[in-house]
């Protein structure tokens, strides 16, 4: 008789490919496009890290700090974080409070999925309107001319204006993405979370 304790086998983890297929099915072609361009923004974070390393070397080794490094890295990271919300929605991985969702049956889950997507779409619409109000002030002068808001520093880059325009575009796309998801949820049975499937 062996003294080695017996342990029950661990449940198998869900396949990444299966999760990817489910997200693609719900988010549609728009979600696929968002996922494909996401690597550009991921590379942006690496670029910002390299810029900061360059600034540290230039400042503390050569005594020649830059005017552009800090503002540029802040801008690149801000763009990445803004896009991150859209990416999470396209992957159907945005934060959910699952108190009611966990105890609901398949039909109720389908209804909740549709309602959640529609509520998110409406909320994104309100945020897009607020972003447009910011864009009006950041892009147009009182006389109606186009002039992007700048940082006001010695470098004085138009990063604030560009970022606000980008935020508006992302929120509009986010609105459309939630509408696509609501439509796709209505067409099919809800995707049952793999964490709640029982294994014998």
Short mmCIF file of C-alpha atoms in Angstrom, two decimals:
data_model
loop_
_atom_site.label_atom_id
_atom_site.label_comp_id
_atom_site.label_asym_id
_atom_site.label_seq_id
_atom_site.Cartn_x
_atom_site.Cartn_y
_atom_site.Cartn_z
CA UNK A 1 0.00 0.00 0.00
CA UNK A 2 1.44 3.32 -1.06
CA UNK A 3 1.70 6.23 1.37
CA UNK A 4 1.47 8.71 -1.48
CA UNK A 5 -1.73 10.79 -1.10
CA UNK A 6 -4.20 10.44 -3.93
CA UNK A 7 -5.40 13.63 -5.56
CA UNK A 8 -8.32 14.08 -7.90
CA UNK A 9 -7.28 15.16 -11.38
CA UNK A 10 -7.41 18.88 -12.08
CA UNK A 11 -10.14 20.02 -14.48
CA UNK A 12 -8.91 20.73 -17.96
CA UNK A 13 -8.44 24.37 -18.82
CA UNK A 14 -10.51 25.73 -21.71
CA UNK A 15 -8.71 25.81 -25.01
CA UNK A 16 -7.51 29.28 -26.00
CA UNK A 17 -8.51 28.62 -29.58
CA UNK A 18 -12.05 27.75 -28.52
CA UNK A 19 -12.32 30.98 -26.51
CA UNK A 20 -11.02 32.91 -29.51
CA UNK A 21 -13.61 31.34 -31.80
CA UNK A 22 -16.42 32.21 -29.37
CA UNK A 23 -15.33 35.85 -29.12
CA UNK A 24 -15.02 36.09 -32.90
CA UNK A 25 -18.49 34.61 -33.35
CA UNK A 26 -20.06 37.17 -31.02
CA UNK A 27 -18.07 40.23 -32.13
CA UNK A 28 -18.22 39.52 -35.86
CA UNK A 29 -16.04 40.98 -38.58
CA UNK A 30 -15.58 44.24 -36.68
CA UNK A 31 -14.16 42.35 -33.71
CA UNK A 32 -11.75 40.50 -35.99
CA UNK A 33 -10.49 43.78 -37.45
CA UNK A 34 -10.00 45.29 -33.99
CA UNK A 35 -8.06 42.21 -32.87
CA UNK A 36 -5.81 42.35 -35.93
CA UNK A 37 -4.76 45.97 -35.39
CA UNK A 38 -4.25 45.48 -31.65
CA UNK A 39 -0.62 44.42 -32.14
CA UNK A 40 0.18 47.95 -33.35
CA UNK A 41 -0.85 49.37 -29.98
CA UNK A 42 0.98 46.62 -28.12
CA UNK A 43 4.14 47.60 -29.98
CA UNK A 44 3.44 51.17 -28.90
CA UNK A 45 4.04 50.23 -25.27
CA UNK A 46 7.40 48.72 -26.23
CA UNK A 47 8.22 51.90 -28.13
CA UNK A 48 7.35 54.04 -25.11
CA UNK A 49 9.59 51.89 -22.92
CA UNK A 50 12.46 52.32 -25.38
CA UNK A 51 11.85 56.07 -25.43
CA UNK A 52 12.05 56.26 -21.65
CA UNK A 53 15.30 54.28 -21.62
CA UNK A 54 16.71 56.67 -24.22
CA UNK A 55 15.66 59.64 -22.08
CA UNK A 56 17.30 58.19 -18.96
CA UNK A 57 20.58 57.60 -20.81
CA UNK A 58 20.46 61.02 -22.48
CA UNK A 59 19.70 62.80 -19.20
CA UNK A 60 21.91 60.99 -16.69
CA UNK A 61 24.79 59.78 -18.86
CA UNK A 62 25.19 62.55 -21.42
CA UNK A 63 23.54 65.38 -19.48
CA UNK A 64 21.34 66.20 -22.48
CA UNK A 65 17.66 65.60 -21.62
CA UNK A 66 15.06 65.69 -24.35
CA UNK A 67 11.99 67.92 -24.60
CA UNK A 68 9.82 65.31 -26.25
CA UNK A 69 10.35 61.97 -24.47
CA UNK A 70 8.05 62.38 -21.46
CA UNK A 71 5.12 63.83 -23.39
CA UNK A 72 5.51 61.31 -26.20
CA UNK A 73 5.54 58.26 -23.92
CA UNK A 74 2.53 59.61 -22.02
CA UNK A 75 0.67 60.07 -25.30
CA UNK A 76 1.55 56.60 -26.63
CA UNK A 77 0.48 54.91 -23.40
CA UNK A 78 -2.75 56.92 -23.26
CA UNK A 79 -3.61 55.84 -26.81
CA UNK A 80 -2.90 52.23 -25.87
CA UNK A 81 -5.11 52.37 -22.78
CA UNK A 82 -7.97 53.96 -24.73
CA UNK A 83 -7.74 51.27 -27.39
CA UNK A 84 -7.56 48.62 -24.65
CA UNK A 85 -11.21 49.18 -23.76
CA UNK A 86 -12.25 48.60 -27.34
CA UNK A 87 -10.06 45.51 -27.54
CA UNK A 88 -11.64 44.02 -24.40
CA UNK A 89 -15.10 44.59 -25.86
CA UNK A 90 -14.10 43.02 -29.18
CA UNK A 91 -12.75 39.98 -27.33
CA UNK A 92 -15.95 39.92 -25.24
CA UNK A 93 -13.79 40.14 -22.10
CA UNK A 94 -15.07 43.34 -20.54
CA UNK A 95 -15.82 43.31 -16.80
CA UNK A 96 -19.14 41.79 -15.78
CA UNK A 97 -20.93 41.53 -12.44
CA UNK A 98 -22.17 37.94 -12.61
CA UNK A 99 -24.28 37.76 -9.44
CA UNK A 100 -27.51 37.23 -11.39
CA UNK A 101 -25.87 35.80 -14.50
CA UNK A 102 -24.46 32.79 -12.64
CA UNK A 103 -27.85 31.61 -11.37
CA UNK A 104 -29.75 32.27 -14.60
CA UNK A 105 -30.76 29.58 -17.06
CA UNK A 106 -29.78 29.54 -20.75
CA UNK A 107 -32.76 31.62 -21.97
CA UNK A 108 -32.30 34.22 -19.25
CA UNK A 109 -28.56 34.37 -19.99
CA UNK A 110 -29.32 35.06 -23.61
CA UNK A 111 -31.67 37.89 -22.58
CA UNK A 112 -29.07 39.28 -20.19
CA UNK A 113 -26.35 39.13 -22.87
CA UNK A 114 -28.54 41.14 -25.25
CA UNK A 115 -29.55 43.66 -22.57
CA UNK A 116 -25.97 44.10 -21.32
CA UNK A 117 -24.74 44.75 -24.86
CA UNK A 118 -27.49 47.29 -25.51
CA UNK A 119 -26.89 49.09 -22.20
CA UNK A 120 -23.15 49.21 -22.97
CA UNK A 121 -23.94 50.58 -26.42
CA UNK A 122 -26.10 53.36 -24.95
CA UNK A 123 -23.47 54.19 -22.32
CA UNK A 124 -20.80 54.33 -25.04
CA UNK A 125 -23.06 56.70 -26.97
CA UNK A 126 -23.27 59.09 -24.00
CA UNK A 127 -19.50 58.95 -23.57
CA UNK A 128 -19.06 59.58 -27.32
CA UNK A 129 -21.25 62.68 -27.04
CA UNK A 130 -19.17 63.94 -24.11
CA UNK A 131 -16.01 63.21 -26.11
CA UNK A 132 -17.40 65.22 -29.03
CA UNK A 133 -17.90 68.21 -26.73
CA UNK A 134 -14.22 67.90 -25.74
CA UNK A 135 -13.18 67.57 -29.39
CA UNK A 136 -15.06 70.75 -30.30
CA UNK A 137 -12.95 72.70 -27.82
CA UNK A 138 -9.71 70.83 -28.54
CA UNK A 139 -9.82 70.99 -32.35
CA UNK A 140 -11.74 74.12 -33.35
CA UNK A 141 -10.97 77.72 -32.46
CA UNK A 142 -13.80 80.15 -31.57
CA UNK A 143 -13.63 81.41 -35.17
CA UNK A 144 -14.14 77.90 -36.56
CA UNK A 145 -10.58 77.27 -37.70
CA UNK A 146 -8.95 73.90 -37.07
CA UNK A 147 -6.18 74.09 -34.48
CA UNK A 148 -5.36 71.07 -32.32
CA UNK A 149 -4.93 71.64 -28.61
CA UNK A 150 -1.26 71.42 -27.60
CA UNK A 151 0.52 70.52 -24.38
CA UNK A 152 1.61 74.10 -23.71
CA UNK A 153 5.15 73.00 -22.88
CA UNK A 154 8.43 73.83 -24.57
CA UNK A 155 7.82 70.89 -26.92
CA UNK A 156 4.18 71.98 -27.39
CA UNK A 157 3.02 68.89 -29.27
CA UNK A 158 -0.65 68.57 -30.36
CA UNK A 159 -1.02 65.39 -28.32
CA UNK A 160 -4.09 66.44 -26.27
CA UNK A 161 -6.09 67.29 -29.39
CA UNK A 162 -5.09 64.10 -31.19
CA UNK A 163 -5.88 61.98 -28.13
CA UNK A 164 -9.35 63.49 -27.77
CA UNK A 165 -10.12 62.85 -31.43
CA UNK A 166 -8.88 59.26 -31.05
CA UNK A 167 -11.05 58.79 -27.96
CA UNK A 168 -14.11 59.96 -29.91
CA UNK A 169 -13.39 57.55 -32.77
CA UNK A 170 -12.85 54.63 -30.36
CA UNK A 171 -16.11 55.34 -28.53
CA UNK A 172 -18.05 55.43 -31.80
CA UNK A 173 -16.51 52.11 -32.87
CA UNK A 174 -17.22 50.73 -29.38
CA UNK A 175 -20.87 51.70 -29.77
CA UNK A 176 -21.05 49.81 -33.06
CA UNK A 177 -19.24 46.81 -31.57
CA UNK A 178 -21.78 46.47 -28.74
CA UNK A 179 -24.60 46.72 -31.29
CA UNK A 180 -23.02 43.91 -33.31
CA UNK A 181 -22.71 41.80 -30.18
CA UNK A 182 -26.36 42.40 -29.23
CA UNK A 183 -27.42 41.35 -32.72
CA UNK A 184 -25.29 38.21 -32.65
CA UNK A 185 -26.47 37.26 -29.15
CA UNK A 186 -30.06 37.59 -30.36
CA UNK A 187 -29.36 35.26 -33.30
CA UNK A 188 -27.97 32.38 -31.29
CA UNK A 189 -27.90 30.72 -27.91
CA UNK A 190 -25.70 32.45 -25.33
CA UNK A 191 -22.09 31.42 -24.89
CA UNK A 192 -22.05 29.46 -21.64
CA UNK A 193 -19.03 30.35 -19.49
CA UNK A 194 -16.57 27.46 -19.41
CA UNK A 195 -15.87 28.12 -15.72
CA UNK A 196 -19.39 26.92 -14.89
CA UNK A 197 -19.37 23.67 -16.86
CA UNK A 198 -19.18 20.67 -14.61
CA UNK A 199 -16.84 17.77 -15.25
CA UNK A 200 -17.39 14.26 -14.03
#
